[in-house]
Amino acid sequence: MDLKKIAAWLSDNGHPEFRLQQITDAVYKKGSASFEEITALPEPLRNAIKYKFRILAIEPETILESKAGDAVKGSFWLKDKHKVESVLLNLFPGKWSICVSTQVGCPVQCVFCATGRRGLKRNLSPDEIISQHLFWANYLKKHRPGEKIGGVIYMGMGEPFLNYESVAESLRIMTDPDLIGLGDRHISVSTVGHVPGIRRFAKDFPQINLAVSLHAVENELRSKLVPLNDKYPLDQISKALKDYIYATKRKVFIEYVMLGGVNDSQSSARRLSEWLKGVASPKYFTVNIIPYNATAYDFKAPTKERVAAFSNLLLTLNISSTVRKSLGADIIGACGQLADK
Ligand code: SF4
């Protein structure tokens, strides 16, 4: 939604200034996704403005809800007929988070990721990123009245730091108390290890959570899994995280997609612990283990026993660790499965 253009149009057409505030509140605070829903506006104004402007920059194509009702995946058309996906997740009872996409496809091409297999089509605009939030807020209003979005994770399609400007603008809208107004600590941006992005993010958004998808701490294996590791290898990521923690005093979330027989051994857990302790004190890290959701590729899911043993060993080694519940696997909406199919 282009507030500047709407403000100019309202003014040119003789509407009082407070109409803009009514629109802003209805859209960002109350989950209205069309001008027809903004009943605070007089009907003639609603009828006129709906032909001039759109609130959402995305158009839903399909919306799929998981059987358990704890995840909803949306596939959306963009104006240029590209498609992008986004997921609404019920991580805790009554508390919803959304996983937003930042690019159409992704140039990083992690080998286990459905999005990466498609390559990059283009970056999303701030409006297209924010529209994902506005769509899901409206969805909850209609389907789960009274429930709200409490968190946003930038971990859908794309590497956020390869679209830094749009991501930064969307973060400003997410956190502006006059607009969406989410607390900084309720937002996480997840990078696969884009070092210049980590350094910039530390300066621009020191209170927003940083997550780094590591998956392996040996360059040879990591480069096979995450080709961007050739450009920003582990020693550069280590230095960037050291500086990040020194500057922000913030904890870093380490994402670890666990692939059966690849990075799920006890020795992998020990090496991960040593690598992290080489960066900073263990208190600055939480490792989120994400058991691989089998897609059509060459990897398999780790066994429950291997996942538990890995997590327990990290805890024994003083590294806080959680195993992410897989939500939405039946709707192809789990981590690494978004592919706009
Ligand atoms: S895991 Fe993330 S960075 Fe890697 S290809 Fe997929 S979307 Fe891109």
Coordinates of C-alpha atoms and ligand atoms in Angstrom, one line a residue:
M1 CA 0.0 0.0 0.0
D2 CA 1.5 3.3 -1.1
L3 CA 0.7 5.7 1.8
K4 CA 2.3 8.7 0.1
K5 CA 0.1 8.3 -3.1
I6 CA -3.0 7.7 -1.0
A7 CA -2.3 10.8 1.1
A8 CA -1.8 12.9 -2.1
W9 CA -5.0 11.5 -3.7
L10 CA -7.1 12.2 -0.5
S11 CA -5.8 15.7 -0.3
D12 CA -6.3 16.4 -4.0
N13 CA -9.9 15.2 -3.7
G14 CA -10.7 17.4 -0.7
H15 CA -10.8 14.7 2.0
P16 CA -9.8 15.6 5.6
E17 CA -6.3 14.5 6.8
F18 CA -7.7 12.1 9.4
R19 CA -9.0 9.8 6.7
L20 CA -5.4 8.7 6.1
Q21 CA -5.0 7.8 9.7
Q22 CA -8.3 5.8 9.6
I23 CA -6.9 3.8 6.6
T24 CA -3.5 3.3 8.3
D25 CA -5.1 2.0 11.5
A26 CA -7.6 -0.3 9.7
V27 CA -4.9 -1.9 7.5
Y28 CA -1.9 -2.1 9.9
K29 CA -3.6 -2.5 13.2
K30 CA -7.0 -4.1 12.5
G31 CA -6.2 -6.4 9.6
S32 CA -8.4 -4.9 6.9
A33 CA -7.2 -6.1 3.5
S34 CA -9.6 -4.2 1.2
F35 CA -11.1 -0.7 1.3
E36 CA -14.6 -2.2 1.5
E37 CA -13.7 -3.6 4.9
I38 CA -12.8 -0.1 6.3
T39 CA -16.3 0.9 7.5
A40 CA -14.9 3.9 9.3
L41 CA -14.7 5.5 5.8
P42 CA -17.9 7.0 4.3
E43 CA -19.3 4.7 1.6
P44 CA -18.7 7.1 -1.3
L45 CA -15.0 7.4 -0.4
R46 CA -14.7 3.6 -0.1
N47 CA -16.3 3.1 -3.5
A48 CA -14.0 5.7 -5.1
I49 CA -10.7 4.7 -3.5
K50 CA -11.0 1.0 -4.2
Y51 CA -10.7 1.6 -7.9
K52 CA -7.6 3.8 -7.4
F53 CA -5.5 1.8 -5.0
R54 CA -4.9 -1.7 -3.7
I55 CA -4.0 -2.6 -0.1
L56 CA -2.3 -5.9 -1.0
A57 CA 0.5 -6.2 -3.6
I58 CA -0.1 -9.9 -3.7
E59 CA -3.2 -12.0 -4.8
P60 CA -3.9 -15.3 -3.2
E61 CA -3.8 -18.3 -5.6
T62 CA -4.2 -21.2 -3.2
I63 CA -4.4 -21.4 0.6
L64 CA -3.8 -24.8 2.2
E65 CA -4.3 -25.6 5.8
S66 CA -2.5 -28.5 7.5
K67 CA -4.6 -31.3 8.9
A68 CA -3.5 -30.4 12.4
G69 CA -4.6 -26.8 11.8
D70 CA -1.2 -25.5 13.0
A71 CA 0.1 -24.3 9.6
V72 CA -1.4 -22.6 6.6
K73 CA 0.5 -22.1 3.4
G74 CA -0.4 -19.4 0.9
S75 CA 0.7 -19.3 -2.7
F76 CA 0.4 -15.7 -4.1
W77 CA 0.4 -14.1 -7.5
L78 CA 2.5 -11.0 -8.0
K79 CA 1.7 -8.3 -10.5
D80 CA 4.1 -9.7 -13.1
K81 CA 2.7 -13.2 -12.8
H82 CA 5.5 -14.5 -10.7
K83 CA 4.4 -16.5 -7.6
V84 CA 5.7 -16.5 -4.1
E85 CA 4.8 -18.5 -1.0
S86 CA 4.4 -17.6 2.7
V87 CA 3.4 -19.6 5.8
L88 CA 1.3 -18.9 8.9
L89 CA 2.5 -21.1 11.8
N90 CA 0.9 -21.8 15.2
L91 CA 4.1 -22.3 17.1
F92 CA 2.4 -21.9 20.5
P93 CA -1.3 -22.2 21.4
G94 CA -3.1 -19.0 20.3
K95 CA 0.2 -17.4 19.2
W96 CA 0.8 -17.2 15.5
S97 CA 4.0 -16.4 13.6
I98 CA 4.5 -15.9 9.9
C99 CA 7.4 -17.0 7.7
V100 CA 7.8 -14.4 5.0
S101 CA 9.6 -14.7 1.6
T102 CA 12.0 -12.0 0.4
Q103 CA 12.8 -13.2 -3.1
V104 CA 11.1 -15.0 -5.9
G105 CA 13.3 -18.1 -5.9
C106 CA 16.8 -17.9 -4.5
P107 CA 20.2 -17.6 -6.1
V108 CA 22.0 -19.4 -3.2
Q109 CA 20.9 -22.8 -4.3
C110 CA 21.4 -24.8 -1.1
V111 CA 21.2 -28.4 -2.3
F112 CA 18.5 -29.6 0.1
C113 CA 16.2 -26.6 -0.5
A114 CA 13.2 -26.7 -2.9
T115 CA 13.4 -22.9 -3.3
G116 CA 17.1 -22.9 -4.2
R117 CA 16.5 -25.4 -7.0
R118 CA 14.5 -22.8 -8.9
G119 CA 17.2 -20.1 -9.0
L120 CA 16.4 -16.4 -8.6
K121 CA 13.6 -14.8 -10.6
R122 CA 13.7 -11.4 -8.8
N123 CA 13.7 -9.6 -5.5
L124 CA 10.5 -8.7 -3.7
S125 CA 9.6 -5.1 -3.0
P126 CA 9.0 -3.9 0.6
D127 CA 5.3 -3.7 -0.3
E128 CA 5.3 -7.4 -1.4
I129 CA 7.0 -8.4 1.8
I130 CA 4.6 -6.4 4.0
S131 CA 1.6 -7.6 2.0
Q132 CA 2.4 -11.1 3.3
H133 CA 1.9 -9.9 6.8
L134 CA -1.3 -7.9 5.9
F135 CA -2.8 -11.0 4.2
W136 CA -2.2 -13.3 7.1
A137 CA -3.5 -10.7 9.6
N138 CA -6.7 -10.5 7.6
Y139 CA -6.8 -14.3 7.3
L140 CA -6.7 -14.7 11.1
K141 CA -9.3 -12.0 11.5
K142 CA -11.7 -14.0 9.3
H143 CA -10.8 -17.5 10.4
R144 CA -9.5 -17.2 14.0
P145 CA -11.2 -14.1 15.3
G146 CA -9.3 -12.5 18.2
E147 CA -6.0 -14.3 17.4
K148 CA -3.1 -12.2 16.1
I149 CA 0.4 -12.5 14.5
G150 CA 2.9 -12.3 17.3
G151 CA 6.1 -13.0 15.4
V152 CA 7.7 -12.7 12.0
I153 CA 10.5 -14.9 10.7
Y154 CA 12.3 -13.9 7.5
M155 CA 13.0 -17.4 6.4
G156 CA 10.7 -18.2 3.5
M157 CA 11.9 -18.1 -0.1
G158 CA 15.1 -16.2 -0.7
E159 CA 18.2 -15.0 1.2
P160 CA 17.1 -11.8 3.0
F161 CA 20.5 -10.1 2.9
L162 CA 20.7 -10.4 -0.9
N163 CA 17.6 -8.1 -1.0
Y164 CA 18.8 -5.9 1.9
E165 CA 17.1 -2.6 1.0
S166 CA 13.6 -4.1 0.6
V167 CA 14.1 -6.2 3.8
A168 CA 15.3 -3.2 5.7
E169 CA 12.3 -1.0 4.6
S170 CA 9.9 -3.8 5.5
L171 CA 11.5 -4.1 8.9
R172 CA 10.9 -0.4 9.5
I173 CA 7.2 -0.8 8.7
M174 CA 6.9 -4.0 10.8
T175 CA 8.4 -2.2 13.9
D176 CA 7.0 1.3 13.4
P177 CA 4.6 1.8 16.4
D178 CA 2.3 3.9 14.1
L179 CA 2.2 1.1 11.5
I180 CA 2.4 -2.6 12.3
G181 CA 4.2 -2.0 15.5
L182 CA 5.7 -5.4 16.3
G183 CA 8.4 -5.4 18.9
D184 CA 12.0 -5.9 17.6
R185 CA 12.5 -9.0 19.6
H186 CA 9.5 -10.7 17.9
I187 CA 11.2 -10.5 14.6
S188 CA 14.0 -12.8 13.3
V189 CA 16.0 -12.5 10.1
S190 CA 17.6 -15.6 8.9
T191 CA 20.7 -15.6 6.7
V192 CA 22.7 -18.4 5.3
G193 CA 25.9 -16.6 6.2
H194 CA 26.0 -13.5 4.0
V195 CA 28.8 -11.7 5.8
P196 CA 28.3 -8.1 4.5
G197 CA 24.6 -8.4 5.4
I198 CA 25.4 -9.6 8.9
R199 CA 27.7 -6.6 9.4
R200 CA 25.1 -4.1 8.1
F201 CA 22.3 -5.7 10.1
A202 CA 24.3 -5.3 13.3
K203 CA 24.4 -1.6 12.8
D204 CA 20.9 -1.0 11.4
F205 CA 18.8 -3.4 13.5
P206 CA 20.7 -4.4 16.6
Q207 CA 17.6 -5.4 18.5
I208 CA 16.0 -7.6 15.9
N209 CA 17.0 -11.3 16.2
L210 CA 19.6 -12.7 13.9
A211 CA 19.5 -16.4 12.8
V212 CA 22.3 -18.0 10.9
S213 CA 21.8 -21.2 8.9
L214 CA 25.0 -23.1 9.5
H215 CA 24.3 -26.8 8.8
A216 CA 28.0 -27.8 9.0
V217 CA 31.2 -26.3 10.4
E218 CA 33.6 -28.0 7.9
N219 CA 34.1 -25.8 4.8
E220 CA 34.2 -28.8 2.5
L221 CA 30.8 -30.2 3.6
R222 CA 29.3 -26.7 4.0
S223 CA 30.3 -25.6 0.5
K224 CA 28.6 -28.7 -0.8
L225 CA 25.4 -27.9 1.1
V226 CA 25.5 -24.1 0.8
P227 CA 27.4 -22.9 -2.3
L228 CA 27.6 -19.4 -0.8
N229 CA 30.1 -20.8 1.6
D230 CA 32.7 -20.5 -1.2
K231 CA 32.3 -16.8 -1.2
Y232 CA 31.9 -16.4 2.6
P233 CA 33.6 -19.3 4.2
L234 CA 33.3 -20.3 7.9
D235 CA 36.2 -18.1 9.2
Q236 CA 34.6 -15.0 7.7
I237 CA 31.3 -16.0 9.2
S238 CA 33.0 -16.6 12.6
K239 CA 34.6 -13.1 12.5
A240 CA 31.3 -11.4 11.5
L241 CA 29.5 -13.2 14.4
K242 CA 32.2 -12.3 16.9
D243 CA 31.8 -8.6 15.9
Y244 CA 28.0 -8.9 15.9
I245 CA 28.0 -10.3 19.4
Y246 CA 30.6 -7.7 20.6
A247 CA 28.5 -4.8 19.2
T248 CA 25.0 -5.9 20.1
K249 CA 25.5 -8.3 23.1
R250 CA 22.7 -10.3 21.5
K251 CA 22.2 -14.0 21.2
V252 CA 22.5 -15.6 17.8
F253 CA 20.2 -18.4 16.7
I254 CA 22.0 -21.1 14.8
E255 CA 19.8 -23.0 12.3
Y256 CA 20.9 -26.5 11.6
V257 CA 19.0 -28.5 9.0
M258 CA 19.8 -32.0 9.9
L259 CA 20.2 -34.4 7.0
G260 CA 20.2 -38.1 7.7
G261 CA 23.7 -39.6 7.5
V262 CA 25.3 -36.3 6.5
N263 CA 25.5 -34.0 9.5
D264 CA 23.7 -35.8 12.3
S265 CA 26.6 -37.7 14.0
Q266 CA 27.9 -37.2 17.5
S267 CA 31.2 -36.0 16.0
S268 CA 29.3 -33.4 14.0
A269 CA 27.7 -32.2 17.3
R270 CA 31.1 -32.0 19.0
R271 CA 32.6 -30.0 16.1
L272 CA 29.6 -27.6 16.1
S273 CA 30.0 -27.0 19.8
E274 CA 33.8 -26.3 19.4
W275 CA 33.2 -24.0 16.5
L276 CA 30.6 -22.0 18.4
K277 CA 32.8 -21.8 21.5
G278 CA 35.6 -20.4 19.2
V279 CA 33.2 -17.6 18.2
A280 CA 31.9 -16.6 21.6
S281 CA 30.7 -17.9 25.0
P282 CA 28.0 -20.6 24.6
K283 CA 25.5 -18.3 26.3
Y284 CA 25.3 -16.4 23.1
F285 CA 23.9 -19.3 21.0
T286 CA 20.8 -21.4 20.7
V287 CA 21.0 -24.1 18.1
N288 CA 17.7 -24.8 16.4
I289 CA 17.8 -28.3 14.9
I290 CA 15.5 -28.6 11.9
P291 CA 15.1 -32.3 11.0
Y292 CA 15.1 -32.4 7.2
N293 CA 11.6 -32.6 5.7
A294 CA 12.1 -35.1 2.9
T295 CA 11.4 -33.5 -0.5
A296 CA 12.2 -35.1 -3.8
Y297 CA 16.0 -34.7 -3.5
D298 CA 18.8 -37.0 -2.6
F299 CA 18.7 -36.5 1.2
K300 CA 16.8 -38.4 3.9
A301 CA 15.3 -37.3 7.1
P302 CA 17.4 -38.1 10.2
T303 CA 16.0 -40.7 12.7
K304 CA 14.4 -39.4 15.8
E305 CA 17.1 -41.1 17.9
R306 CA 19.9 -39.3 16.0
V307 CA 18.1 -36.0 16.4
A308 CA 17.7 -36.5 20.1
A309 CA 21.3 -37.7 20.6
F310 CA 22.6 -34.7 18.8
S311 CA 20.5 -32.3 20.8
N312 CA 21.4 -34.0 24.1
L313 CA 25.1 -33.9 23.4
L314 CA 24.9 -30.2 22.6
L315 CA 23.2 -29.6 25.9
T316 CA 25.8 -31.7 27.7
L317 CA 28.4 -29.4 26.0
N318 CA 26.6 -26.3 27.4
I319 CA 25.1 -25.3 24.1
S320 CA 21.4 -24.5 24.3
S321 CA 19.5 -26.5 21.7
T322 CA 16.0 -27.0 20.6
V323 CA 14.4 -29.4 18.0
R324 CA 12.0 -27.6 15.8
K325 CA 8.6 -29.1 15.5
S326 CA 7.8 -29.7 11.9
L327 CA 4.6 -27.9 11.1
G328 CA 2.9 -28.0 7.7
A329 CA 4.8 -30.9 6.2
D330 CA 1.6 -32.3 4.7
I331 CA 1.0 -29.0 2.8
I332 CA 4.6 -28.7 1.7
G333 CA 5.0 -25.7 3.9
A334 CA 7.8 -26.8 6.2
C335 CA 11.3 -25.4 6.1
G336 CA 13.1 -26.0 2.8
Q337 CA 9.9 -27.0 1.1
L338 CA 8.6 -23.7 -0.3
A339 CA 9.0 -23.8 -4.0
D340 CA 5.9 -22.2 -5.5
K341 CA 4.7 -25.5 -7.0
Ligands
SF4_1 S1 17.9 -22.5 2.2 FE1 17.5 -20.3 2.1 S2 19.4 -19.5 1.2 FE2 19.4 -21.7 0.8 S3 18.5 -21.9 -1.3 FE3 16.9 -22.1 0.2 S4 16.0 -20.1 0.4 FE4 18.0 -19.8 -0.5

